[in-house]
Amino acid sequence: MTERPTRLYLPDDVPAAPLPGTTTVDAVIESLGVGAFQIRLLLICGLTFAADAMEVLLMGFALPGVNATFGLPPGALGATMLLSATFAGMLIGAPFWGRQADVYGRRPVFLITVLAGVIFGLVGAMAPNIWVLVAARVLAGFAIGGTMAVDYALMAEFVPRRVRGRFLVLTEGFWAIGTLLIAALAYLLGQLLPPQEGWRLLVLIAALPGVVGLLVRTGVPDSPRWLLSRGRVEDAHAALIRVAELNGQAPPVLPLAPPRRVPARPPRWGALLAPQLRDRTLLLALAWFGMSLGYYGIFSWLPTYLRTQGVDLPEAYRLAMILALAQIPGYLLSSLLIEWVGRRVTLVGFMLASAAGAYLFMLSSEPAWTLLASGLLSFSLLGTWGALYAFAAEVFPTTLRATGMGTVSAAARLGSLISPVAGGLLLSGNLGQALTVFAASFIISAGCVWATGLEPRGQAVPEGEHG
């Protein structure tokens, strides 16, 4: 007999029945359907996510030029710190900005983090020495950590439940576009300029999509779910009217039912460890940690590993572009399965496929098989990430959604920081040991997701104060 997943809602986060003559945010979102507003929001959040991918993966491509400019030997302290700098900033930024988004709103954090990411990205392009560059990348990561947590909270709160998971996966799918762009730019600049000149231009160009993202974000209203949770009923109604206008639908007529209680401040971070939320918070944090450890352990070091195997730099960049293309069908399949068979089954399936891909990579000896195994890894890992972001955005209550996303994202960044140590095994020739660590981390992550017992498919996102 098939196990029935634990219900998503808990006693404190079941929305109260609306008073006669009123309606709920969820009912209005469902009635307005999917239209121009949701498509526009998907493109805006997707653009930012592509820009984040470029920034996160940037140093892996820029490192040869940085080493040449500052005279750093391979494995130097500054170079090693540079690969981890962005992740270190994200480790702090994700929970910090997630908390700010739950206290002050999605929209201001939505704008501030993009602006900060652009500024520190430009500073890095002009860095006079390795330590200024490291500091700039830490601060850029601090901003990027916030955009990734807040974008998902906002998307989950504006999309009808029947396609919410699909939209959330497709948002993450723009990561593949960013990966493809940064690899293509690195390859192109490598053909046109010497490494010590090309890396600065690469860092500069990677910051520019954020400028466009900042401009288009100014027209996005704050989340009506968050506004209502803070007692701002009229502002929430105005945000829904904006959605209706862009979707070509009649604006909501009935007033919104006020929240049962409006606390002076949103619940503190510690509420994520209250009995109602503790299991899902800890299990998801472990799952995010494991997936990040394996993903970045493999792909942050893959270009360098290939060079140790005799693959020249342009060929390594071309391979990176091929692997980015392999991500796209992974995202598309994940966006379909997440609604057809559910979040948990999709996640566990992709995670186990990632573990299998790691072992295929270990067994591959011919270039063609190495490419095939790498493609399977890229396909399955990014399909996993798409579903994992969607799952996490749906299981925390509105008053803690961005905080929860920031917390599990911070766990992922911790895995990212550790991954260079494990990934270094690839360079030292201990390929079997490294890939066994990564495969085990994927399998453990799958067990954690299954153990949550949660299945958000077809359910409204939790609205309650304490989840």
CSV table of N, CA and C in Angstrom, one decimal, residues 298 302 305 309 353-367 369-377 425-426 429-440 442-443:
chain,number,residue,atom,x,y,z
A,298,ILE,N,31.4,19.0,-7.7
A,298,ILE,CA,31.7,18.5,-9.0
A,298,ILE,C,31.9,19.6,-10.0
A,302,LEU,N,35.1,21.1,-12.2
A,302,LEU,CA,35.2,20.3,-13.4
A,302,LEU,C,36.1,20.9,-14.5
A,305,TYR,N,39.6,20.2,-13.4
A,305,TYR,CA,39.9,18.8,-13.4
A,305,TYR,C,40.1,18.4,-14.9
A,309,GLN,N,43.5,16.7,-17.0
A,309,GLN,CA,43.4,15.5,-17.9
A,309,GLN,C,43.8,15.8,-19.3
A,353,ALA,N,18.9,9.7,-9.3
A,353,ALA,CA,19.5,9.7,-10.7
A,353,ALA,C,20.9,10.5,-10.6
A,354,SER,N,20.9,11.5,-9.8
A,354,SER,CA,22.2,12.2,-9.6
A,354,SER,C,23.3,11.3,-9.0
A,355,ALA,N,22.9,10.5,-8.0
A,355,ALA,CA,23.9,9.6,-7.5
A,355,ALA,C,24.4,8.6,-8.5
A,356,ALA,N,23.5,8.1,-9.3
A,356,ALA,CA,23.9,7.2,-10.4
A,356,ALA,C,24.8,7.9,-11.4
A,357,GLY,N,24.5,9.1,-11.7
A,357,GLY,CA,25.3,9.9,-12.6
A,357,GLY,C,26.7,10.1,-12.1
A,358,ALA,N,26.9,10.3,-10.8
A,358,ALA,CA,28.2,10.4,-10.2
A,358,ALA,C,29.0,9.2,-10.4
A,359,TYR,N,28.4,8.0,-10.2
A,359,TYR,CA,29.1,6.7,-10.4
A,359,TYR,C,29.5,6.4,-11.8
A,360,LEU,N,28.6,6.8,-12.7
A,360,LEU,CA,28.9,6.7,-14.1
A,360,LEU,C,30.1,7.5,-14.5
A,361,PHE,N,30.1,8.7,-14.0
A,361,PHE,CA,31.3,9.6,-14.2
A,361,PHE,C,32.6,8.9,-13.8
A,362,MET,N,32.5,8.3,-12.6
A,362,MET,CA,33.7,7.6,-12.1
A,362,MET,C,34.1,6.4,-13.0
A,363,LEU,N,33.2,5.7,-13.6
A,363,LEU,CA,33.5,4.6,-14.4
A,363,LEU,C,33.9,4.9,-15.8
A,364,SER,N,33.6,6.2,-16.2
A,364,SER,CA,33.9,6.6,-17.6
A,364,SER,C,35.4,6.8,-17.8
A,365,SER,N,35.9,6.2,-18.9
A,365,SER,CA,37.3,6.4,-19.2
A,365,SER,C,37.5,7.0,-20.6
A,366,GLU,N,36.6,6.8,-21.4
A,366,GLU,CA,36.6,7.4,-22.8
A,366,GLU,C,36.0,8.8,-22.8
A,367,PRO,N,36.5,9.8,-23.6
A,367,PRO,CA,35.9,11.1,-23.6
A,367,PRO,C,34.4,11.1,-23.9
A,369,TRP,N,32.2,8.8,-23.1
A,369,TRP,CA,31.5,8.4,-21.9
A,369,TRP,C,31.5,9.4,-20.8
A,370,THR,N,32.7,10.1,-20.7
A,370,THR,CA,32.8,11.2,-19.7
A,370,THR,C,31.8,12.3,-20.0
A,371,LEU,N,31.6,12.6,-21.3
A,371,LEU,CA,30.6,13.7,-21.7
A,371,LEU,C,29.2,13.2,-21.4
A,372,LEU,N,28.9,11.9,-21.6
A,372,LEU,CA,27.6,11.4,-21.4
A,372,LEU,C,27.3,11.4,-19.9
A,373,ALA,N,28.2,10.9,-19.1
A,373,ALA,CA,28.0,10.9,-17.6
A,373,ALA,C,27.9,12.3,-17.1
A,374,SER,N,28.7,13.3,-17.6
A,374,SER,CA,28.6,14.6,-17.1
A,374,SER,C,27.2,15.2,-17.5
A,375,GLY,N,26.7,14.9,-18.7
A,375,GLY,CA,25.4,15.4,-19.1
A,375,GLY,C,24.3,14.8,-18.3
A,376,LEU,N,24.4,13.5,-17.9
A,376,LEU,CA,23.4,13.0,-17.0
A,376,LEU,C,23.4,13.7,-15.7
A,377,LEU,N,24.6,13.9,-15.2
A,377,LEU,CA,24.7,14.6,-13.9
A,377,LEU,C,24.1,16.0,-14.0
A,425,LEU,N,39.7,16.6,-4.1
A,425,LEU,CA,40.0,15.2,-4.3
A,425,LEU,C,40.1,14.8,-5.8
A,426,LEU,N,39.2,15.6,-6.6
A,426,LEU,CA,39.3,15.3,-8.0
A,426,LEU,C,40.6,15.7,-8.6
A,429,GLY,N,43.6,13.3,-7.8
A,429,GLY,CA,43.5,11.9,-8.4
A,429,GLY,C,42.6,11.0,-7.7
A,430,ASN,N,42.1,11.3,-6.5
A,430,ASN,CA,41.2,10.4,-5.8
A,430,ASN,C,39.7,10.6,-6.3
A,431,LEU,N,39.6,10.3,-7.6
A,431,LEU,CA,38.3,10.4,-8.2
A,431,LEU,C,37.2,9.6,-7.6
A,432,GLY,N,37.5,8.3,-7.3
A,432,GLY,CA,36.5,7.4,-6.7
A,432,GLY,C,36.1,7.9,-5.3
A,433,GLN,N,37.0,8.4,-4.5
A,433,GLN,CA,36.7,8.9,-3.2
A,433,GLN,C,35.8,10.1,-3.3
A,434,ALA,N,36.1,11.0,-4.1
A,434,ALA,CA,35.4,12.3,-4.3
A,434,ALA,C,33.9,12.0,-4.7
A,435,LEU,N,33.8,11.2,-5.8
A,435,LEU,CA,32.5,10.9,-6.3
A,435,LEU,C,31.6,10.0,-5.4
A,436,THR,N,32.3,9.2,-4.6
A,436,THR,CA,31.5,8.4,-3.6
A,436,THR,C,30.9,9.4,-2.5
A,437,VAL,N,31.7,10.4,-2.1
A,437,VAL,CA,31.2,11.4,-1.2
A,437,VAL,C,30.0,12.1,-1.8
A,438,PHE,N,30.1,12.5,-3.0
A,438,PHE,CA,29.0,13.2,-3.7
A,438,PHE,C,27.8,12.4,-3.9
A,439,ALA,N,28.0,11.1,-4.3
A,439,ALA,CA,26.8,10.2,-4.5
A,439,ALA,C,26.1,10.0,-3.2
A,440,ALA,N,26.9,9.8,-2.1
A,440,ALA,CA,26.3,9.5,-0.8
A,440,ALA,C,25.5,10.8,-0.3
A,442,PHE,N,23.9,12.9,-2.2
A,442,PHE,CA,22.7,12.9,-2.9
A,442,PHE,C,21.7,11.9,-2.4
A,443,ILE,N,22.2,10.7,-2.0
A,443,ILE,CA,21.3,9.7,-1.5
A,443,ILE,C,20.7,10.1,-0.1
